[in-house]
Tab-separated table of C-alpha atoms in Angstrom:
chain	number	residue	atom	x	y	z
A	22	MET	CA	21.927	251.686	6.471
A	23	PRO	CA	21.393	253.903	9.791
A	24	GLY	CA	19.439	252.025	12.553
A	25	ARG	CA	19.752	249.009	11.361
A	26	ARG	CA	20.890	246.273	14.472
A	27	ARG	CA	23.859	244.302	13.695
A	28	SER	CA	25.764	241.373	15.745
A	29	ARG	CA	28.999	241.373	17.162
A	30	ALA	CA	29.889	238.435	14.818
A	31	SER	CA	32.121	238.780	11.754
A	32	PRO	CA	32.707	236.753	8.513
A	33	LEU	CA	36.593	236.893	9.340
A	34	ARG	CA	38.435	234.723	11.629
A	35	GLY	CA	41.815	236.121	11.559
A	36	LYS	CA	42.406	237.067	7.547
A	37	TYR	CA	40.278	234.199	6.515
A	38	LEU	CA	36.684	234.593	5.421
A	39	VAL	CA	36.792	230.706	7.088
A	40	ARG	CA	34.973	230.541	10.074
A	41	ASP	CA	35.750	226.742	11.101
A	42	ARG	CA	38.757	226.559	12.992
A	43	ILE	CA	40.095	223.544	11.597
A	44	PRO	CA	40.123	224.658	8.040
A	45	ASN	CA	41.171	228.152	9.169
A	46	ALA	CA	44.149	227.021	10.858
A	47	GLY	CA	45.170	224.722	8.005
A	48	LEU	CA	44.763	227.585	5.454
A	49	ALA	CA	47.014	229.461	8.005
A	50	LEU	CA	49.688	226.604	8.179
A	51	VAL	CA	49.594	226.439	4.118
A	52	ASP	CA	50.298	229.894	3.829
A	53	GLY	CA	52.909	229.849	6.155
A	54	VAL	CA	54.681	227.164	4.341
A	55	LEU	CA	54.449	228.816	1.286
A	56	GLY	CA	55.674	232.035	2.475
A	57	PHE	CA	58.645	230.481	3.880
A	58	LEU	CA	59.221	228.582	0.780
A	59	LEU	CA	58.584	231.712	-1.813
A	60	GLY	CA	59.986	234.330	0.022
A	61	ARG	CA	59.540	238.013	-1.132
A	62	SER	CA	60.394	236.786	-4.879
A	63	ARG	CA	56.705	236.893	-5.708
A	64	ALA	CA	56.277	240.787	-4.715
A	65	GLY	CA	57.003	243.968	-6.796
A	66	ARG	CA	55.558	242.792	-10.176
A	67	GLU	CA	54.797	245.603	-12.630
A	68	VAL	CA	51.268	245.877	-13.847
A	69	GLY	CA	51.946	247.748	-17.177
A	70	ARG	CA	49.474	247.780	-19.711
A	71	PRO	CA	48.316	243.999	-20.132
A	72	ARG	CA	46.967	242.386	-23.312
A	73	ARG	CA	45.092	239.723	-22.102
A	74	ILE	CA	43.403	239.862	-18.776
A	75	LEU	CA	41.730	236.712	-16.614
A	76	VAL	CA	38.672	237.216	-14.499
A	77	ALA	CA	38.535	234.347	-12.010
A	78	ILE	CA	34.899	234.044	-10.978
A	79	GLY	CA	34.037	231.353	-7.879
A	80	GLY	CA	30.731	230.716	-6.555
A	81	HIS	CA	27.657	229.907	-8.336
A	82	LEU	CA	24.938	231.692	-10.700
A	83	GLY	CA	24.481	234.743	-8.748
A	84	ASP	CA	28.317	235.215	-8.361
A	85	ALA	CA	28.993	235.098	-11.934
A	86	VAL	CA	25.688	237.651	-12.696
A	87	ILE	CA	27.758	240.065	-9.981
A	88	ALA	CA	30.986	239.524	-11.818
A	89	THR	CA	29.855	241.295	-15.013
A	90	SER	CA	30.122	244.261	-13.307
A	91	VAL	CA	33.881	244.350	-13.736
A	92	LEU	CA	33.608	243.693	-17.427
A	93	PRO	CA	32.760	246.839	-19.145
A	94	VAL	CA	35.023	248.771	-16.721
A	95	LEU	CA	37.962	246.454	-17.561
A	96	ARG	CA	37.186	247.096	-21.473
A	97	GLY	CA	36.923	250.710	-20.543
A	98	ALA	CA	40.257	250.969	-18.867
A	99	PHE	CA	42.120	248.679	-21.464
A	100	PRO	CA	39.896	248.764	-24.745
A	101	GLU	CA	42.607	247.008	-26.603
A	102	ALA	CA	42.967	243.966	-24.367
A	103	GLU	CA	41.604	240.697	-24.634
A	104	LEU	CA	39.375	239.113	-21.671
A	105	GLY	CA	39.163	235.754	-20.553
A	106	VAL	CA	37.069	234.315	-17.652
A	107	LEU	CA	37.675	231.276	-15.381
A	108	VAL	CA	34.411	229.676	-14.101
A	109	GLY	CA	32.741	226.670	-13.015
A	110	SER	CA	30.693	224.965	-15.698
A	111	TRP	CA	27.154	225.601	-14.214
A	112	ALA	CA	28.124	229.181	-14.186
A	113	ARG	CA	29.434	229.459	-17.916
A	114	PRO	CA	25.782	229.940	-19.188
A	115	VAL	CA	25.527	233.335	-17.439
A	116	LEU	CA	28.228	234.618	-19.387
A	117	GLU	CA	28.056	232.921	-22.860
A	118	GLY	CA	27.750	235.060	-25.622
A	119	HIS	CA	28.706	237.910	-23.824
A	120	PRO	CA	30.633	240.139	-26.331
A	121	LEU	CA	33.629	241.197	-23.969
A	122	ILE	CA	34.508	237.985	-23.256
A	123	ARG	CA	36.990	235.878	-25.886
A	124	TRP	CA	37.834	232.684	-24.004
A	125	PHE	CA	36.285	230.371	-21.313
A	126	HIS	CA	37.991	228.519	-18.947
A	127	VAL	CA	36.225	225.723	-16.926
A	128	VAL	CA	37.290	224.385	-13.657
A	129	ASP	CA	34.720	222.533	-11.484
A	130	HIS	CA	36.047	222.727	-7.908
A	131	TRP	CA	34.923	219.688	-5.638
A	132	LYS	CA	33.895	222.092	-2.848
A	133	LEU	CA	31.735	224.129	-5.120
A	134	ASN	CA	30.054	221.455	-6.941
A	135	ARG	CA	26.566	220.638	-6.330
A	136	SER	CA	26.028	218.098	-9.050
A	137	GLY	CA	24.995	215.741	-6.175
A	138	GLY	CA	27.559	212.804	-6.919
A	139	SER	CA	30.050	211.497	-4.588
A	140	LEU	CA	33.012	213.095	-3.341
A	141	ALA	CA	35.326	210.702	-5.609
A	142	GLY	CA	33.494	211.764	-8.610
A	143	ARG	CA	33.393	215.171	-7.868
A	144	LEU	CA	37.518	215.042	-7.098
A	145	ARG	CA	37.629	213.162	-10.321
A	146	ARG	CA	35.869	215.784	-12.439
A	147	TYR	CA	37.811	218.628	-10.559
A	148	TRP	CA	41.607	217.326	-11.481
A	149	ARG	CA	40.305	216.484	-15.359
A	150	THR	CA	38.876	220.325	-15.651
A	151	ARG	CA	41.663	221.625	-13.842
A	152	GLY	CA	44.217	219.717	-15.663
A	153	ARG	CA	42.395	220.897	-18.963
A	154	ALA	CA	42.270	224.576	-17.812
A	155	LEU	CA	45.789	224.860	-16.473
A	156	GLN	CA	47.125	223.873	-20.425
A	157	GLU	CA	44.548	226.554	-21.760
A	158	LEU	CA	45.716	229.117	-19.535
A	159	ARG	CA	49.173	228.485	-20.504
A	160	GLU	CA	48.366	228.729	-24.093
A	161	VAL	CA	46.531	231.927	-24.115
A	162	GLY	CA	49.499	233.612	-22.311
A	163	TYR	CA	47.556	236.049	-20.011
A	164	ASP	CA	49.444	238.884	-18.476
A	165	VAL	CA	47.230	239.647	-15.620
A	166	ALA	CA	44.828	237.479	-13.675
A	167	VAL	CA	42.294	238.898	-11.324
A	168	ASP	CA	40.593	236.688	-8.798
A	169	LEU	CA	37.248	238.110	-7.685
A	170	TYR	CA	36.382	235.171	-5.214
A	171	ALA	CA	37.145	236.239	-1.720
A	172	PHE	CA	36.900	232.977	0.067
A	173	PHE	CA	38.028	229.465	-0.017
A	174	PRO	CA	38.378	227.944	-2.662
A	175	ASN	CA	39.728	230.928	-4.754
A	176	ALA	CA	41.874	230.058	-8.104
A	177	ALA	CA	45.218	231.250	-6.647
A	178	PRO	CA	47.143	228.170	-7.027
A	179	LEU	CA	45.935	227.408	-10.527
A	180	LEU	CA	47.239	230.849	-11.791
A	181	TRP	CA	50.073	230.463	-10.188
A	182	ARG	CA	50.956	227.154	-12.210
A	183	ALA	CA	49.812	228.791	-15.220
A	184	GLY	CA	52.443	231.180	-14.651
A	185	ILE	CA	50.475	234.111	-15.148
A	186	PRO	CA	52.888	237.340	-14.200
A	187	VAL	CA	50.473	239.373	-12.254
A	188	ARG	CA	48.357	237.838	-9.858
A	189	ILE	CA	45.783	239.676	-8.072
A	190	GLY	CA	43.544	238.722	-5.222
A	191	TYR	CA	42.347	238.774	-1.498
A	192	VAL	CA	44.228	237.036	1.404
A	193	SER	CA	41.116	235.941	3.025
A	194	GLY	CA	40.486	232.682	0.560
A	195	GLY	CA	44.019	231.360	1.234
A	196	PHE	CA	47.184	230.789	-0.370
A	197	ALA	CA	48.046	234.764	-0.234
A	198	PRO	CA	51.833	234.045	-1.051
A	199	LEU	CA	50.935	232.737	-4.380
A	200	LEU	CA	49.394	236.337	-5.536
A	201	THR	CA	51.641	238.927	-6.445
A	202	HIS	CA	49.171	241.532	-5.393
A	203	PRO	CA	47.368	240.130	-2.183
A	204	LEU	CA	44.627	242.537	-0.676
A	205	GLU	CA	43.180	242.031	2.698
A	206	TRP	CA	39.709	241.679	2.733
A	207	SER	CA	38.000	244.267	4.585
A	208	GLU	CA	34.586	244.620	6.690
A	209	GLY	CA	34.578	248.256	5.560
A	210	LYS	CA	33.070	247.526	1.947
A	211	ALA	CA	29.088	248.257	1.311
A	212	HIS	CA	28.765	245.434	-1.483
A	213	VAL	CA	30.354	242.443	-2.779
A	214	THR	CA	31.124	244.956	-5.866
A	215	ASP	CA	33.034	246.914	-3.754
A	216	HIS	CA	35.568	244.296	-2.967
A	217	HIS	CA	35.647	243.425	-6.825
A	218	MET	CA	36.291	247.329	-7.806
A	219	GLU	CA	39.032	247.358	-5.036
A	220	LEU	CA	41.066	244.665	-6.804
A	221	LEU	CA	40.593	246.494	-10.087
A	222	ARG	CA	42.545	249.574	-8.303
A	223	VAL	CA	45.501	247.859	-8.566
A	224	LEU	CA	45.628	248.105	-12.291
A	225	GLY	CA	44.881	251.650	-11.867
A	226	VAL	CA	41.511	251.468	-13.392
A	227	ALA	CA	39.167	254.441	-12.299
A	228	VAL	CA	36.167	252.604	-10.755
A	229	PRO	CA	32.654	253.829	-11.171
A	230	GLY	CA	30.474	255.134	-8.261
A	231	GLU	CA	27.975	252.577	-8.398
A	232	ALA	CA	28.514	249.090	-10.212
A	233	ARG	CA	26.037	247.584	-12.328
A	234	TYR	CA	25.335	244.117	-13.724
A	235	ALA	CA	26.361	243.674	-17.562
A	236	LEU	CA	24.666	240.562	-18.842
A	237	PRO	CA	25.068	239.248	-22.318
A	238	PRO	CA	22.551	239.900	-24.804
A	239	VAL	CA	20.044	237.038	-24.931
A	240	PRO	CA	20.172	235.264	-28.184
A	241	ALA	CA	17.379	235.308	-30.903
A	242	ALA	CA	16.829	231.388	-30.178
A	243	ALA	CA	16.043	231.978	-26.534
A	244	VAL	CA	13.638	234.984	-27.298
A	245	ASP	CA	11.724	232.749	-29.501
A	246	GLU	CA	11.820	229.846	-26.708
A	247	ALA	CA	10.435	232.267	-23.790
A	248	ALA	CA	7.973	233.723	-26.353
A	249	THR	CA	6.648	230.695	-27.305
A	250	PHE	CA	6.327	229.741	-23.706
A	251	SER	CA	4.451	232.583	-22.982
A	252	ARG	CA	1.901	232.167	-26.168
A	253	THR	CA	1.226	228.594	-24.457
A	254	HIS	CA	0.177	229.867	-21.484
A	255	GLY	CA	-1.176	233.128	-22.312
A	256	LEU	CA	1.202	235.177	-20.499
A	257	GLU	CA	1.633	239.259	-21.640
A	258	SER	CA	4.910	241.242	-21.426
A	259	GLY	CA	4.791	243.188	-18.150
A	260	ALA	CA	1.436	241.522	-16.848
A	261	TYR	CA	2.756	238.660	-14.943
A	262	LEU	CA	4.825	238.117	-11.778
A	263	VAL	CA	7.668	235.752	-11.457
A	264	LEU	CA	7.932	233.817	-8.103
A	265	HIS	CA	11.569	232.054	-7.511
A	266	LEU	CA	11.228	230.120	-4.522
A	267	GLY	CA	14.593	227.907	-3.988
A	268	ALA	CA	17.976	229.143	-3.498
A	269	GLY	CA	21.487	227.232	-3.241
A	270	ASN	CA	21.061	226.565	0.300
A	271	ARG	CA	17.703	225.279	1.790
A	272	ARG	CA	18.342	227.485	4.844
A	273	LYS	CA	17.840	230.713	3.236
A	274	GLU	CA	14.345	229.758	2.072
A	275	TRP	CA	11.123	231.183	3.257
A	276	PRO	CA	8.266	228.960	4.860
A	277	ARG	CA	6.117	227.326	2.469
A	278	GLU	CA	2.998	228.292	4.642
A	279	ARG	CA	3.821	231.983	3.625
A	280	TRP	CA	4.740	231.766	0.228
A	281	ARG	CA	1.002	230.157	-0.074
A	282	ALA	CA	-0.413	233.050	1.829
A	283	LEU	CA	1.264	235.763	-0.508
A	284	VAL	CA	0.083	233.484	-3.706
A	285	GLU	CA	-3.551	233.603	-2.301
A	286	ARG	CA	-3.737	237.630	-1.933
A	287	LEU	CA	-1.581	238.036	-5.513
A	288	THR	CA	-4.236	235.518	-7.392
A	289	ARG	CA	-7.288	236.928	-5.654
A	290	GLU	CA	-6.255	240.170	-7.354
A	291	GLY	CA	-5.946	238.774	-10.570
A	292	HIS	CA	-2.387	238.632	-10.940
A	293	ARG	CA	-0.753	235.746	-13.552
A	294	LEU	CA	2.303	234.176	-11.656
A	295	VAL	CA	5.045	232.279	-13.306
A	296	PHE	CA	7.341	230.168	-10.708
A	297	THR	CA	10.887	229.693	-11.855
A	298	GLY	CA	13.470	227.100	-10.559
A	299	ALA	CA	15.512	223.944	-11.294
A	300	GLY	CA	15.809	220.790	-9.981
A	301	ARG	CA	13.394	218.028	-8.254
A	302	GLU	CA	13.130	219.808	-4.959
A	303	GLN	CA	12.524	223.141	-6.367
A	304	ALA	CA	10.045	221.689	-8.611
A	305	ALA	CA	7.998	219.789	-5.655
A	306	GLU	CA	7.931	222.890	-3.946
A	307	VAL	CA	6.279	224.892	-6.666
A	308	ALA	CA	3.936	221.725	-6.844
A	309	ALA	CA	2.972	222.414	-3.040
A	310	VAL	CA	2.842	226.215	-2.962
A	311	THR	CA	0.501	226.654	-6.196
A	312	SER	CA	-1.648	223.534	-5.470
A	313	GLY	CA	-5.333	224.545	-5.240
A	314	PHE	CA	-4.511	228.080	-6.922
A	315	ALA	CA	-5.574	229.671	-10.205
A	316	GLY	CA	-3.315	231.713	-12.410
A	317	CYS	CA	-0.175	229.991	-11.526
A	318	VAL	CA	2.498	228.666	-14.343
A	319	ASP	CA	4.945	225.917	-13.443
A	320	ALA	CA	8.044	226.735	-15.453
A	321	CYS	CA	10.460	225.115	-13.281
A	322	ASP	CA	13.133	223.263	-15.109
A	323	ARG	CA	10.893	224.270	-18.533
A	324	LEU	CA	13.368	227.177	-19.603
A	325	SER	CA	16.832	227.015	-20.473
A	326	TRP	CA	19.174	229.880	-18.810
A	327	PRO	CA	18.894	232.877	-21.838
A	328	ALA	CA	15.002	232.017	-21.983
A	329	PHE	CA	14.907	232.135	-18.061
A	330	VAL	CA	16.719	235.760	-18.170
A	331	HIS	CA	14.338	236.605	-20.833
A	332	VAL	CA	11.116	235.717	-19.039
A	333	ILE	CA	12.100	237.718	-16.025
A	334	ARG	CA	12.954	240.918	-18.372
A	335	GLU	CA	9.278	240.379	-19.375
A	336	ALA	CA	7.773	240.236	-16.172
A	337	GLY	CA	6.265	242.917	-14.189
A	338	LEU	CA	8.022	241.864	-11.127
A	339	VAL	CA	10.140	239.465	-9.591
A	340	VAL	CA	9.751	238.259	-6.233
A	341	CYS	CA	12.448	235.773	-4.928
A	342	VAL	CA	14.757	234.754	-1.933
A	343	ASP	CA	18.518	235.067	-1.824
A	344	THR	CA	19.363	233.736	-5.102
A	345	VAL	CA	20.481	234.372	-8.772
A	346	ALA	CA	16.841	235.788	-9.580
A	347	GLY	CA	16.965	238.646	-8.020
A	348	HIS	CA	20.277	239.369	-9.398
A	349	VAL	CA	18.889	238.877	-13.079
A	350	ALA	CA	16.202	240.920	-12.100
A	351	SER	CA	18.432	244.087	-11.279
A	352	GLY	CA	20.576	243.316	-14.450
A	353	VAL	CA	17.726	243.678	-16.852
A	354	GLY	CA	15.623	246.448	-15.099
A	355	THR	CA	12.948	244.578	-13.855
A	356	PRO	CA	11.680	245.427	-10.119
A	357	CYS	CA	12.576	242.943	-7.570
A	358	VAL	CA	11.325	242.117	-3.963
A	359	TRP	CA	14.361	240.367	-2.198
A	360	ILE	CA	13.721	238.267	0.824
A	361	ALA	CA	16.869	237.897	2.361
A	362	ALA	CA	18.276	235.459	5.562
A	363	GLY	CA	20.589	236.946	8.043
A	364	MET	CA	23.249	234.493	7.534
A	365	SER	CA	25.546	236.948	5.968
A	366	ASP	CA	24.927	240.435	5.723
A	367	PRO	CA	21.898	240.917	3.056
A	368	PHE	CA	22.953	244.496	2.223
A	369	TYR	CA	26.611	243.288	1.345
A	370	TRP	CA	24.727	240.529	-1.181
A	371	ARG	CA	21.879	242.497	-2.487
A	372	PRO	CA	21.333	242.853	-6.069
A	373	VAL	CA	22.532	246.385	-7.339
A	374	GLY	CA	21.890	248.832	-10.206
A	375	GLY	CA	18.121	248.200	-10.087
A	376	ARG	CA	14.807	248.394	-8.376
A	377	THR	CA	15.002	246.391	-5.574
A	378	VAL	CA	13.577	245.919	-2.141
A	379	VAL	CA	15.454	243.688	0.479
A	380	VAL	CA	12.858	242.556	2.922
A	381	THR	CA	14.580	240.944	6.154
A	382	ASN	CA	13.591	239.993	9.666
A	383	PRO	CA	16.387	242.120	11.423
A	384	VAL	CA	16.752	239.949	14.400
A	385	PRO	CA	19.661	240.954	16.570
A	386	CYS	CA	21.904	237.790	15.907
A	387	SER	CA	22.118	238.692	12.080
A	388	PRO	CA	24.470	238.542	10.470
A	389	CYS	CA	25.693	235.481	12.335
A	390	PHE	CA	27.838	234.637	9.618
A	391	ARG	CA	27.191	230.440	9.869
A	392	SER	CA	27.121	228.730	6.826
A	393	GLN	CA	24.500	226.337	8.105
A	394	GLY	CA	22.392	229.080	10.043
A	395	CYS	CA	20.955	228.180	13.228
A	396	ARG	CA	17.727	225.866	14.228
A	397	THR	CA	15.010	228.905	13.972
A	398	MET	CA	16.473	230.671	11.389
A	399	ALA	CA	14.172	233.695	12.396
A	400	CYS	CA	15.915	236.320	10.292
A	401	VAL	CA	14.179	235.096	7.288
A	402	ARG	CA	11.173	232.430	8.519
A	403	GLY	CA	10.008	235.429	10.489
A	404	VAL	CA	9.478	237.845	7.584
A	405	ASP	CA	6.186	238.825	7.417
A	406	VAL	CA	3.586	238.105	4.679
A	407	ASP	CA	2.087	241.575	5.025
A	408	ALA	CA	5.999	243.207	4.544
A	409	VAL	CA	6.531	240.954	1.505
A	410	TYR	CA	3.111	242.194	-0.011
A	411	ASP	CA	3.263	245.768	0.874
A	412	ALA	CA	7.189	245.871	-0.875
A	413	VAL	CA	5.080	244.205	-4.130
A	414	LYS	CA	2.147	246.867	-3.924
A	415	VAL	CA	4.857	249.529	-3.777
A	416	LEU	CA	6.857	248.602	-6.604
A	417	LEU	CA	3.682	247.687	-8.919
A	418	GLU	CA	2.165	250.704	-7.780
A	419	ARG	CA	4.506	253.419	-7.756
A	420	GLY	CA	7.336	251.926	-10.324
A	421	GLY	CA	10.404	251.552	-8.143
A	422	VAL	CA	12.567	252.501	-5.413
A	423	ASP	CA	13.220	255.837	-5.872
A	424	SER	CA	9.432	256.593	-5.947
A	425	ALA	CA	9.115	256.103	-2.305
A	426	PRO	CA	12.236	255.820	-0.545
A	427	GLY	CA	11.021	256.460	3.019
A	428	ARG	CA	8.475	253.669	2.936
A	429	LEU	CA	10.746	251.169	0.946
A	430	GLN	CA	13.710	251.898	3.593
A	431	ARG	CA	10.894	250.940	6.450
A	432	LEU	CA	10.233	247.804	4.674
A	433	ALA	CA	13.597	246.948	4.112
A	434	VAL	CA	14.755	247.047	7.457
A	435	GLY	CA	11.975	246.321	10.007
A	436	ALA	CA	9.713	243.793	7.965
A	437	GLY	CA	9.669	240.766	10.068
A	438	LYS	CA	8.427	239.434	13.270
A	439	PRO	CA	10.500	237.359	15.655
A	440	GLU	CA	9.963	233.822	16.172
A	441	GLY	CA	10.934	232.048	19.440
């Protein structure tokens, strides 16, 4: 976006999206050995007209929502093909019941597993799920696999072991010699979905100008569950706001006192607020933020995934940090205020295809691409309550981003105050 200050940092170190020197050097060594052993025999495979296509989806819940954008594109290009997905068990509910997916294969990689168990336990689960998935992939007999995840750990070793003839992915996650069609990751793309679509171009697919999420329909049982929850708490469709405080990385979260200041303003105006989330830590944070305020409903750990999606669909607006709630809101058409940290580029990961305002504090060091951020985290902690509140009011009063582009652009880029 014009005028946005950028740091000189890059997510890449060499050709890998791995900033730490030792793991980066390890991937380079592994790729060198694999390249020597495999030679060039892996290259030059013809793609043809695939009958069965596997989409490998790394990461977590938000990554799975973003990945849904490729499914209708593949179906449009290959209407006769059948699709399968490779996901972590935590992300499967996001895609369950999708009409375009025939097969599900689950691998819980130890590095991505946030279950909180011991490393030994996570390693055992990884090898158990990997073995089962390998057998399933061989039985289905996929013609093509597209690995959307550009980071380590990607699915390239598993796809190679499964003997899938055409394997498309980015070299930035390592194991490039195991891919038949390796692509270099470029910083020139505007959004993560642009990288996904670049992979599909290898298949000769005509990709859309703007990606949109394609979530599965919410089953009737989940609609009933959400309706019962709403009736119990006196919530009317479109007349409540959802606030989602937590993120997978605590460094990305907005300070508690700023959430409380926002809640004070919104409840004073008579807004009903629904707080969503999962886990003990987020439940404790919701309790701390809502303490002493009327009109707040605690939905943390009280909704199944599809009911959570439906509650967001029926909300008048969502306010959240960099987490899956923003992508769900975009996918179901609910306006969203997305408070973003600057550890990565907020405009690379922002929700697309919906009415979303990104609010961040554009400090000079952002994006830094540090997985653990820094001590001050001024990029998110410095986001001013006034900026978030103004974005909420604009979306509620004017109906969306398109109705006030000038003001919303200002909010998105210059909303915070530096700390120090």
